[in-house]
Short mmCIF file of C-alpha atoms in Angstrom, two decimals:
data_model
loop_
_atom_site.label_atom_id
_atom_site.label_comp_id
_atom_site.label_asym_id
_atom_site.label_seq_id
_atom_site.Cartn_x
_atom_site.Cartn_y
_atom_site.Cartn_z
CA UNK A 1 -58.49 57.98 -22.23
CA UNK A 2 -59.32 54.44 -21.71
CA UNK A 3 -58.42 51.86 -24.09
CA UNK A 4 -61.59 50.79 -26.35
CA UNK A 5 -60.77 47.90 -29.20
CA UNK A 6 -63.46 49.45 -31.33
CA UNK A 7 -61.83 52.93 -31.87
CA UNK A 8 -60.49 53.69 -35.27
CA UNK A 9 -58.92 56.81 -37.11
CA UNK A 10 -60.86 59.32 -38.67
CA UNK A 11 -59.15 61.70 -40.90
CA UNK A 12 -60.91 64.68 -40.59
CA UNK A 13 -58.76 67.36 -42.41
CA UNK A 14 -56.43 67.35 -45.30
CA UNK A 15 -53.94 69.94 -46.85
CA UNK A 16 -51.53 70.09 -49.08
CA UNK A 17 -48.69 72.86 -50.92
CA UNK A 18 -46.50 72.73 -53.31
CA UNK A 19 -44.11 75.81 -54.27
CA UNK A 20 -45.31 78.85 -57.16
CA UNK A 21 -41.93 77.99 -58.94
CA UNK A 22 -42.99 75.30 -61.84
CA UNK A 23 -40.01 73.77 -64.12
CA UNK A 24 -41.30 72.49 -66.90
CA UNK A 25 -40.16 69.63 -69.41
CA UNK A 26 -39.14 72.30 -71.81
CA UNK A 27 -36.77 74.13 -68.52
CA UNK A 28 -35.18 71.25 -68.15
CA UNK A 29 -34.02 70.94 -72.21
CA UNK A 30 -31.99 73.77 -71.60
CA UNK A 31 -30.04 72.24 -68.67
CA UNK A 32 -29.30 68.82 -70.07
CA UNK A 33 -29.51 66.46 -72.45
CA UNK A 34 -32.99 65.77 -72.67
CA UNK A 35 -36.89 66.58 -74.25
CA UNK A 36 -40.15 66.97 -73.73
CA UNK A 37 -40.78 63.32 -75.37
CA UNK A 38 -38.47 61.69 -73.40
CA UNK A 39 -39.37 62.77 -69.69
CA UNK A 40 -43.41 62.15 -71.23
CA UNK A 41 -42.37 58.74 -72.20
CA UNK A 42 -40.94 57.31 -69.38
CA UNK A 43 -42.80 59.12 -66.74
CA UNK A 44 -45.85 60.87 -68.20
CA UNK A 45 -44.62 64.22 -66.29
CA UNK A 46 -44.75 67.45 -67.99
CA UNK A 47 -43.75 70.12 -65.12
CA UNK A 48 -42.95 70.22 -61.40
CA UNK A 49 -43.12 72.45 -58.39
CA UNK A 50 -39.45 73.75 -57.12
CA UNK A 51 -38.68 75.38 -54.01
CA UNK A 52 -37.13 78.80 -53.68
CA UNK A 53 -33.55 78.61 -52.55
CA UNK A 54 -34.27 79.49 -48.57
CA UNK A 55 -37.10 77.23 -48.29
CA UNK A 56 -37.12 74.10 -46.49
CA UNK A 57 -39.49 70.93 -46.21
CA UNK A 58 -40.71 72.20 -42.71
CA UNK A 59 -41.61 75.42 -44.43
CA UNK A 60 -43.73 73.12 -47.12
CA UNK A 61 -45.03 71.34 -44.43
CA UNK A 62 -46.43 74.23 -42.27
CA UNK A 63 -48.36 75.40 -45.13
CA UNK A 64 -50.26 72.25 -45.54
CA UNK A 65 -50.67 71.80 -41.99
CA UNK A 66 -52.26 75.39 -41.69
CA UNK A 67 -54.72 73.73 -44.94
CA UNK A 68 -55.38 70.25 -43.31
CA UNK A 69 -56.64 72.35 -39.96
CA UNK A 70 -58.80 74.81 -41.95
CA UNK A 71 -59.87 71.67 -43.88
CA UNK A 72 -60.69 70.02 -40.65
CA UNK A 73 -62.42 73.23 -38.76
CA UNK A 74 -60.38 72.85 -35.80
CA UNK A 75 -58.14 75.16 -33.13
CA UNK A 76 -54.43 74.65 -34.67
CA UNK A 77 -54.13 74.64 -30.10
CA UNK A 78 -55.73 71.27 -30.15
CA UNK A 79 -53.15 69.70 -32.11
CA UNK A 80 -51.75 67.27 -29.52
CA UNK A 81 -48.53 65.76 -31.76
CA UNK A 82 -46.96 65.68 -34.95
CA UNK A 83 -45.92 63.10 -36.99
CA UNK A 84 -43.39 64.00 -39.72
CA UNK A 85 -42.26 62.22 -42.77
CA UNK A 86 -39.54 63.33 -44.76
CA UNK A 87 -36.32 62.41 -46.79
CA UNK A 88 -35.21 65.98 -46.91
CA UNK A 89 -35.48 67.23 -43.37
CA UNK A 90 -33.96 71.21 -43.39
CA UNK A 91 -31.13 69.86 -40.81
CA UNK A 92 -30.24 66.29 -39.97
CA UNK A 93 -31.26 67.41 -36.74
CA UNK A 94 -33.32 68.57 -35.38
CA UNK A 95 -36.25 66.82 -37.75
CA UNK A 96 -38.78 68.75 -39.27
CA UNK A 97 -41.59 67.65 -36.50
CA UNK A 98 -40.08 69.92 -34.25
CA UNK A 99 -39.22 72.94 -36.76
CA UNK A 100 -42.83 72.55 -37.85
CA UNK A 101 -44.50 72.36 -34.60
CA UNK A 102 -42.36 75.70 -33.65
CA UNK A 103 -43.39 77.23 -36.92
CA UNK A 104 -46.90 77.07 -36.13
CA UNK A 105 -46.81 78.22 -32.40
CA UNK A 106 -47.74 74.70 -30.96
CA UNK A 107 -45.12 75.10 -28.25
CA UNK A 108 -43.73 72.21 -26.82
CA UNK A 109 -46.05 69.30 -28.10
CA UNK A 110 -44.27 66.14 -29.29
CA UNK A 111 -43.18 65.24 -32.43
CA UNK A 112 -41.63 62.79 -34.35
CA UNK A 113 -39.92 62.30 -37.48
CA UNK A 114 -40.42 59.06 -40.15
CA UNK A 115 -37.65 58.99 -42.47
CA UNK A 116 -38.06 56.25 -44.69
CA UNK A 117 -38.00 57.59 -48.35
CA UNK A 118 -41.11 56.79 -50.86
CA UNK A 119 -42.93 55.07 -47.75
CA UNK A 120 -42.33 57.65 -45.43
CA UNK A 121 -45.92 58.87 -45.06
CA UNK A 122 -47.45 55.80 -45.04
CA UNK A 123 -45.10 54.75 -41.84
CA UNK A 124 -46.03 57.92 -40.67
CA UNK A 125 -49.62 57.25 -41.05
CA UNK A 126 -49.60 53.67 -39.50
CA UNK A 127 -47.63 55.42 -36.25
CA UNK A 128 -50.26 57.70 -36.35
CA UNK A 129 -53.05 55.23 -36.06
CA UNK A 130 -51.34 53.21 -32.89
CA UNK A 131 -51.51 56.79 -31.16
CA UNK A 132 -54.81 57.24 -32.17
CA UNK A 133 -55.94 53.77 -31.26
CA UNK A 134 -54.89 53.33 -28.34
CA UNK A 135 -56.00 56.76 -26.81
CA UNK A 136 -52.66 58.04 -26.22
CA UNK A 137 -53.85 61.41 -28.31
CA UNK A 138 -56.88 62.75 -29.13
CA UNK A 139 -55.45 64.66 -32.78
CA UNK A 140 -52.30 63.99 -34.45
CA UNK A 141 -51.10 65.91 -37.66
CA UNK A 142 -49.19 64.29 -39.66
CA UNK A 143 -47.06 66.50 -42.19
CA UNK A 144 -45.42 64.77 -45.05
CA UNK A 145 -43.06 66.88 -46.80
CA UNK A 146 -40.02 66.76 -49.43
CA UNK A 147 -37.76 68.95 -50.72
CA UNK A 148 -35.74 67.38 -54.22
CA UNK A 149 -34.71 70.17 -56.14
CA UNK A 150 -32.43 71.23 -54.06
CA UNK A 151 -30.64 67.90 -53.87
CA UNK A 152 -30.68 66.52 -57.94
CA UNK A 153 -28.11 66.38 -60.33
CA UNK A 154 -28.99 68.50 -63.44
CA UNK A 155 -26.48 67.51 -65.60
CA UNK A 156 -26.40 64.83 -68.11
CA UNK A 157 -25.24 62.34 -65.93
CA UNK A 158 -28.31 63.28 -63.35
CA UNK A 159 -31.05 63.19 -65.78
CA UNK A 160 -32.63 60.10 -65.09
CA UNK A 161 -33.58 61.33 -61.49
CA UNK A 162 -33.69 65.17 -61.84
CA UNK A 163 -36.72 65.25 -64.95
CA UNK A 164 -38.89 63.08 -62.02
CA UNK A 165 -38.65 65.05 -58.33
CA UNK A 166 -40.04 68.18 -57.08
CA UNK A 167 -41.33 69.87 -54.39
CA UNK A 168 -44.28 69.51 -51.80
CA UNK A 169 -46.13 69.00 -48.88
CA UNK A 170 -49.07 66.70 -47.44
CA UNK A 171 -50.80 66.88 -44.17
CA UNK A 172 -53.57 65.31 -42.11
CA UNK A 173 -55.56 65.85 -39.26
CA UNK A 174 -56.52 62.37 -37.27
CA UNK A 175 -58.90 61.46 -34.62
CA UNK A 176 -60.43 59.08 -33.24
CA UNK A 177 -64.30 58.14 -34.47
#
């Protein structure tokens, strides 16, 4: 494809999952030192999704992938690379841009993984947009995806961080205009 300074990035699907399992406010009372009220006042949360153990951030991901390409009305074939973001890959390696373009039978198209915490998927997204941009690929899905529960402290001590984080999964389909 030949490089044109007027082409942008569409996105033209989106998906997104999060796990059955909800914890509520009132779950987390029984497992430390903490209420309803208190989580409500400082955050304004009242329940999040959690992961089954077994599950991992690639498995989140694939699910709103499969969304984002329904969303979109494409052929999951003409995915030509995957951007990943993610904190909680399954393994340090491989990342889960790989493990998710595996899970969804895209064979051996590239990937690449943006770990870079909170910002992750918007990283991912601007990475995205240079691929688009500059014609190197035609449809990118990006998969953002994190997996807390597994990693938070629910004592006392890990309050603070554990009434905040669950589990879930964004993804988009991106082309060029």
């Amino acid at each position: 494809m030949k490089y044109d300074m007027n082409r942008r990035t569409l996105i033209t699907g989106t998906g997104h999952y999060v796990p059955p399992k909800v914890v509520t406010n009132q779950d987390l009372e029984k497992l430390m030192d903490t209420s309803d009220e208190w989580i409500r006042q400082r955050s304004g949360i009242v329940s999040r999704h959690h992961a089954e153990a077994g599950i991992g951030a690639s498995d989140l991901g694939c699910e709103a992938a499969r969304r984002a390409v329904d969303d979109a009305k494409v052929d999951l074939n003409s995915i030509d690379f995957i951007v990943a973001a993610t904190l909680s890959p399954d393994y340090y390696f491989p990342g889960i841009g790989v493990l998710v373009a595996a899970k969804l039978g895209l064979g051996t198209i590239g990937a690449l993984d943006v770990r870079n915490q909170c910002s992750g998927f918007i990283y991912a997204l601007a990475v995205a947009d240079q691929f688009i941009r500059t014609g190197t690929y035609k449809r990118i899905l990006l998969v953002a995806a994190e997996l807390q529960s597994s990693n938070l402290d629910y004592s006392d001590e890990g309050r603070d961080m554990a009434v905040l984080f669950g589990d879930g999964a964004g993804a988009l389909i991106l082309e060029p205009n």
